[in-house]
mmCIF file of C-alpha atoms in Angstrom:
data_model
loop_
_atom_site.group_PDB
_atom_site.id
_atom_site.type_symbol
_atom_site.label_atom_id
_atom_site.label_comp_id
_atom_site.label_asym_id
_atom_site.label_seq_id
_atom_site.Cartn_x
_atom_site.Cartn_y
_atom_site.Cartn_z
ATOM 1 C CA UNK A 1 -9.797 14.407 17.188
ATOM 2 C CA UNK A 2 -12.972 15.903 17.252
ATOM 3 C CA UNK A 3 -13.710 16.500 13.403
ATOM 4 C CA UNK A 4 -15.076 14.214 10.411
ATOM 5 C CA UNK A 5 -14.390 14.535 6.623
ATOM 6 C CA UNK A 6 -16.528 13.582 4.068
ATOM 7 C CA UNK A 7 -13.669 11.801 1.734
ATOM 8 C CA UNK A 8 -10.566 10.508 2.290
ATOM 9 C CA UNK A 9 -8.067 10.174 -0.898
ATOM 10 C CA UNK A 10 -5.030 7.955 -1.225
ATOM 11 C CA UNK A 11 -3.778 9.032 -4.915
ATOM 12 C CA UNK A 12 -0.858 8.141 -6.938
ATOM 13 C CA UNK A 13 -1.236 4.239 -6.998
ATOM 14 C CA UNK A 14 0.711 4.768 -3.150
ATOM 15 C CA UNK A 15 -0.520 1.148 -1.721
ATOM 16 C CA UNK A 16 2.920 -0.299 -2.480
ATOM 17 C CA UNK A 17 4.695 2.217 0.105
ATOM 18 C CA UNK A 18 2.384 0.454 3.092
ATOM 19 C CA UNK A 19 2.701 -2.934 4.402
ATOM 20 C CA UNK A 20 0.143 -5.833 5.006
ATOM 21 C CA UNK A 21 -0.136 -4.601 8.817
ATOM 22 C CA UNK A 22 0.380 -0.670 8.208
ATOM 23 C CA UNK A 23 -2.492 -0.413 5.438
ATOM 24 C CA UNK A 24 -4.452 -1.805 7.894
ATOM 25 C CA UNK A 25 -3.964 0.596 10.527
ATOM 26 C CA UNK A 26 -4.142 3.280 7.555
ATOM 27 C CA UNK A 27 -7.663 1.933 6.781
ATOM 28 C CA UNK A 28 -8.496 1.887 10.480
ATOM 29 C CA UNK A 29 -7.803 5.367 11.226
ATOM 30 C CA UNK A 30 -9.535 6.495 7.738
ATOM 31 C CA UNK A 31 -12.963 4.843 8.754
ATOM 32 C CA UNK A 32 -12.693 6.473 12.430
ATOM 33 C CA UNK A 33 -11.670 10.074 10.309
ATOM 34 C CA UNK A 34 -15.134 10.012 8.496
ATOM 35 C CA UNK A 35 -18.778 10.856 8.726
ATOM 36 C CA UNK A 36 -21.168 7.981 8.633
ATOM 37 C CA UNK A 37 -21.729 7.750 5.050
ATOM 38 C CA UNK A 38 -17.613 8.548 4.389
ATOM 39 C CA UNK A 39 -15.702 7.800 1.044
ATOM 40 C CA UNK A 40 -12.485 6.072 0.834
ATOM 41 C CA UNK A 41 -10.876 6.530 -2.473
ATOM 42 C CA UNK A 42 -7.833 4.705 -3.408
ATOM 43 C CA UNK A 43 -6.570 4.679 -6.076
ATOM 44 C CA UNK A 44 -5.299 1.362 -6.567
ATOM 45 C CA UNK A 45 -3.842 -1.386 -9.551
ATOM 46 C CA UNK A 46 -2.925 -4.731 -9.871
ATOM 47 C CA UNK A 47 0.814 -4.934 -9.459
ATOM 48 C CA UNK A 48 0.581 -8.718 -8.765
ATOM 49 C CA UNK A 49 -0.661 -9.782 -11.985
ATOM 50 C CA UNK A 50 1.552 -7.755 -14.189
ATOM 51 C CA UNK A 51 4.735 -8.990 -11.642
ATOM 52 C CA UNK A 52 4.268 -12.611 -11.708
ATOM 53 C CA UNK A 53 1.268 -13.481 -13.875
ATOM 54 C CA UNK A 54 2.830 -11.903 -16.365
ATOM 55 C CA UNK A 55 6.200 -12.301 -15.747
ATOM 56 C CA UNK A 56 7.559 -8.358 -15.462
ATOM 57 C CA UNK A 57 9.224 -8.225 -12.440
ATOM 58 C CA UNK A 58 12.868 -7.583 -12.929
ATOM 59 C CA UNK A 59 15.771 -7.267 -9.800
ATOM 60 C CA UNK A 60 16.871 -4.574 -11.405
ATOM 61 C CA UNK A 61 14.892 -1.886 -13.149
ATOM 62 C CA UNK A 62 15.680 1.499 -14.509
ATOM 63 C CA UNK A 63 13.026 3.968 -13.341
ATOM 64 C CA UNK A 64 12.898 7.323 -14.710
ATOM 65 C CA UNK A 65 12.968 9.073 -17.943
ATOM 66 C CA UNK A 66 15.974 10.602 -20.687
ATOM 67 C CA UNK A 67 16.849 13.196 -18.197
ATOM 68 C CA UNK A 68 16.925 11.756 -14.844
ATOM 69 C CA UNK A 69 16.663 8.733 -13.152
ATOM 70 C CA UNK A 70 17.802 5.593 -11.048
ATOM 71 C CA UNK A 71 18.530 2.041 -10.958
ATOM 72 C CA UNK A 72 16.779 -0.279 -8.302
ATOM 73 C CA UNK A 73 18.017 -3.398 -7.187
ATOM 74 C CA UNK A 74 15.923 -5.917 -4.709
ATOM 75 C CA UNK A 75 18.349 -6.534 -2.172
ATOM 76 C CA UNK A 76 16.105 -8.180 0.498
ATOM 77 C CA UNK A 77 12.825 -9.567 1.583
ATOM 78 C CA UNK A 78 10.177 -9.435 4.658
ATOM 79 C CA UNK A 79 7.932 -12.724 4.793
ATOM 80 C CA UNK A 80 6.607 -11.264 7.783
ATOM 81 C CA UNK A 81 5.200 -7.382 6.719
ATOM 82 C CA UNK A 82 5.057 -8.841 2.807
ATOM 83 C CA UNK A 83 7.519 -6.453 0.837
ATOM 84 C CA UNK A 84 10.620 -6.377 -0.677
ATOM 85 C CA UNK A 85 13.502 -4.097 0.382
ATOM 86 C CA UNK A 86 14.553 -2.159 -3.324
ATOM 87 C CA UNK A 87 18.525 -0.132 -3.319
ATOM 88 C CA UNK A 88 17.511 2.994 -5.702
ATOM 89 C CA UNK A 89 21.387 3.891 -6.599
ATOM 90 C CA UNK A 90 21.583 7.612 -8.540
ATOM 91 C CA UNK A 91 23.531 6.846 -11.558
ATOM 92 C CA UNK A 92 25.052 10.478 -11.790
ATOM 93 C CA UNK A 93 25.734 11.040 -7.957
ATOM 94 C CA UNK A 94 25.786 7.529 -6.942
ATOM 95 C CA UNK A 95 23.475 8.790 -3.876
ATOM 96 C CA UNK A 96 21.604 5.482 -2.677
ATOM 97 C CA UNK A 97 18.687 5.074 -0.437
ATOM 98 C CA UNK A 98 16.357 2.221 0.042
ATOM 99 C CA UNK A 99 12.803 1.322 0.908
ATOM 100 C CA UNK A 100 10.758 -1.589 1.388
ATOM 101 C CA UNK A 101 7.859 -1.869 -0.768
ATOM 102 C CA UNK A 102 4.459 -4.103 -1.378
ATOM 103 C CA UNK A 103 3.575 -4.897 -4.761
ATOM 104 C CA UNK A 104 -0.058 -5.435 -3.884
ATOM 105 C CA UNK A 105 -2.679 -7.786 -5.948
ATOM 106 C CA UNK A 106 -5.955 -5.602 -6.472
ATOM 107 C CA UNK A 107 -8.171 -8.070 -4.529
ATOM 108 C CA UNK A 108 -6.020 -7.328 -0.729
ATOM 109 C CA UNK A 109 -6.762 -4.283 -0.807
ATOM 110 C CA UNK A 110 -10.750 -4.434 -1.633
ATOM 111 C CA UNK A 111 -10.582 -7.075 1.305
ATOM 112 C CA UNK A 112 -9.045 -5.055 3.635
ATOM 113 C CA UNK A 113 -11.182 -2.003 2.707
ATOM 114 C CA UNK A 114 -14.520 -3.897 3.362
ATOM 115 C CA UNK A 115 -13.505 -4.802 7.007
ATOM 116 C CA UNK A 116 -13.819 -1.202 8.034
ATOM 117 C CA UNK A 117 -16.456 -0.609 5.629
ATOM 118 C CA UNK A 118 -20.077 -1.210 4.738
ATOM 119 C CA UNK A 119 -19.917 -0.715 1.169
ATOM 120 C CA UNK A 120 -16.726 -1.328 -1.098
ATOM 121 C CA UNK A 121 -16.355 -1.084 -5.235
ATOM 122 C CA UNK A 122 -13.386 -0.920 -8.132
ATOM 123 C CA UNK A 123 -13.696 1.454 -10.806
ATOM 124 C CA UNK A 124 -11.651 0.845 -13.416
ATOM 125 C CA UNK A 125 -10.349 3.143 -15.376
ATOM 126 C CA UNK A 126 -10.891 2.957 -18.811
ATOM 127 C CA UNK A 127 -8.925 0.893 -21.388
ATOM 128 C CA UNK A 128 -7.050 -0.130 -18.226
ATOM 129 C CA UNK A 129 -8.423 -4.001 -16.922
ATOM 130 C CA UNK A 130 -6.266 -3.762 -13.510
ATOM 131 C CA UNK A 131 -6.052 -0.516 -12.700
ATOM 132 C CA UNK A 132 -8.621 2.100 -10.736
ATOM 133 C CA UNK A 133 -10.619 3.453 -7.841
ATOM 134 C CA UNK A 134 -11.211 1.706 -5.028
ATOM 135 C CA UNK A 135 -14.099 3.203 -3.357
ATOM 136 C CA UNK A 136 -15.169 2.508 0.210
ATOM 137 C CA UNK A 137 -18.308 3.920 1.538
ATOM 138 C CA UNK A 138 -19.753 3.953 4.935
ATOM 139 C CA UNK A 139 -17.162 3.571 8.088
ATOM 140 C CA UNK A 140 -18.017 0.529 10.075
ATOM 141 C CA UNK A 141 -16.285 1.401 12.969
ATOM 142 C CA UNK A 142 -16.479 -1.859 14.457
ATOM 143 C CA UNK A 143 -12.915 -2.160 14.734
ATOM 144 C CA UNK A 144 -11.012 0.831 15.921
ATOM 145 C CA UNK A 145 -7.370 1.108 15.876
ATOM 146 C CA UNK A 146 -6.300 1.321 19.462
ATOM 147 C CA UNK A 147 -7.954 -2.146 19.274
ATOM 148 C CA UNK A 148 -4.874 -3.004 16.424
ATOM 149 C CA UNK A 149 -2.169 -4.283 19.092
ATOM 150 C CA UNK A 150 1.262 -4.828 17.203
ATOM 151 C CA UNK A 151 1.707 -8.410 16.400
ATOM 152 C CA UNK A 152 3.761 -10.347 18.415
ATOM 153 C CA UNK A 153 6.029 -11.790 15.034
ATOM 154 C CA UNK A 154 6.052 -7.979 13.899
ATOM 155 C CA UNK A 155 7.229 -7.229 17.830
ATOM 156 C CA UNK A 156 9.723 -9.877 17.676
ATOM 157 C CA UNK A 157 11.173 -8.779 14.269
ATOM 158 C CA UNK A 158 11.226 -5.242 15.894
ATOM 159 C CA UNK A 159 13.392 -6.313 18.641
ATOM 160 C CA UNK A 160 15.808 -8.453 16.490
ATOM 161 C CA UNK A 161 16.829 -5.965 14.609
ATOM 162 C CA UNK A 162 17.232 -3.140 17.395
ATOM 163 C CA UNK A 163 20.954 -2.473 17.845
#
């Protein structure tokens, strides 16, 4: 690619749309995209502990507001990639879609982070224990991501479900 950026932002508390393997590459490419003293800021929370410390996961869940909306439904699982496989159903139009998700712990994340680089922190925000930045300084680049081959269990899976 040529060019380097000084900071690279993941906003939006957006972990939960990557899997264990594809954060990684994510990460991977992030520390090769920056200079050498680079931020990665994510912003990041603790979806484990609210989920099963503290007992608020639900199978189905009404996400939305007064106006507009839908209902999700877990209708599967992926021991393999870590997430679970949510129906959002469209209560007016009945229009469905899914999409796997990972409710990540905060500490995965920070671990991850710190194997592609030097320097890695949380920030919480305030009046909120489990929730913040993540903020990763200084690229490693010790482990590039043409050097990520595609597990073989990840491979396999691939090929099961081809048609």
């Amino acid at each position: 690619m040529g060019v380097r950026y000084d900071v690279a932002l993941l906003y939006g508390l957006s972990t939960p749309h990557f899997d264990a393997f594809s954060i990684v590459e994510l990460f991977a490419s992030v520390a090769e995209s920056l200079v050498e003293d680079g931020l990665l800021l994510v912003e990041e929370g603790d979806r484990f502990y609210g989920m099963a410390v503290l007992g608020r996961y639900r199978e189905i869940i009404y996400e939305g507001d007064e106006k507009r909306g839908a209902l999700s439904f877990q209708v599967g699982y992926d021991p393999l990639r870590g997430t679970v496989k949510r129906l959002f159903l469209d209560p007016l139009t009945g229009e469905r879609v899914t999409h796997d998700i990972r409710y990540w712990d905060l500490a995965s994340p920070l671990a991850l982070a710190w194997l592609f680089f030097e320097d890695v922190d949380f920030v919480r925000y305030p009046e909120r224990l489990y929730r913040g930045m993540i903020i990763a300084k200084s690229p490693r680049r010790k482990l590039h991501l043409e050097d990520l081959k595609r597990p073989r269990c990840l491979k396999q899976l691939s090929e099961e479900r081809a048609p």
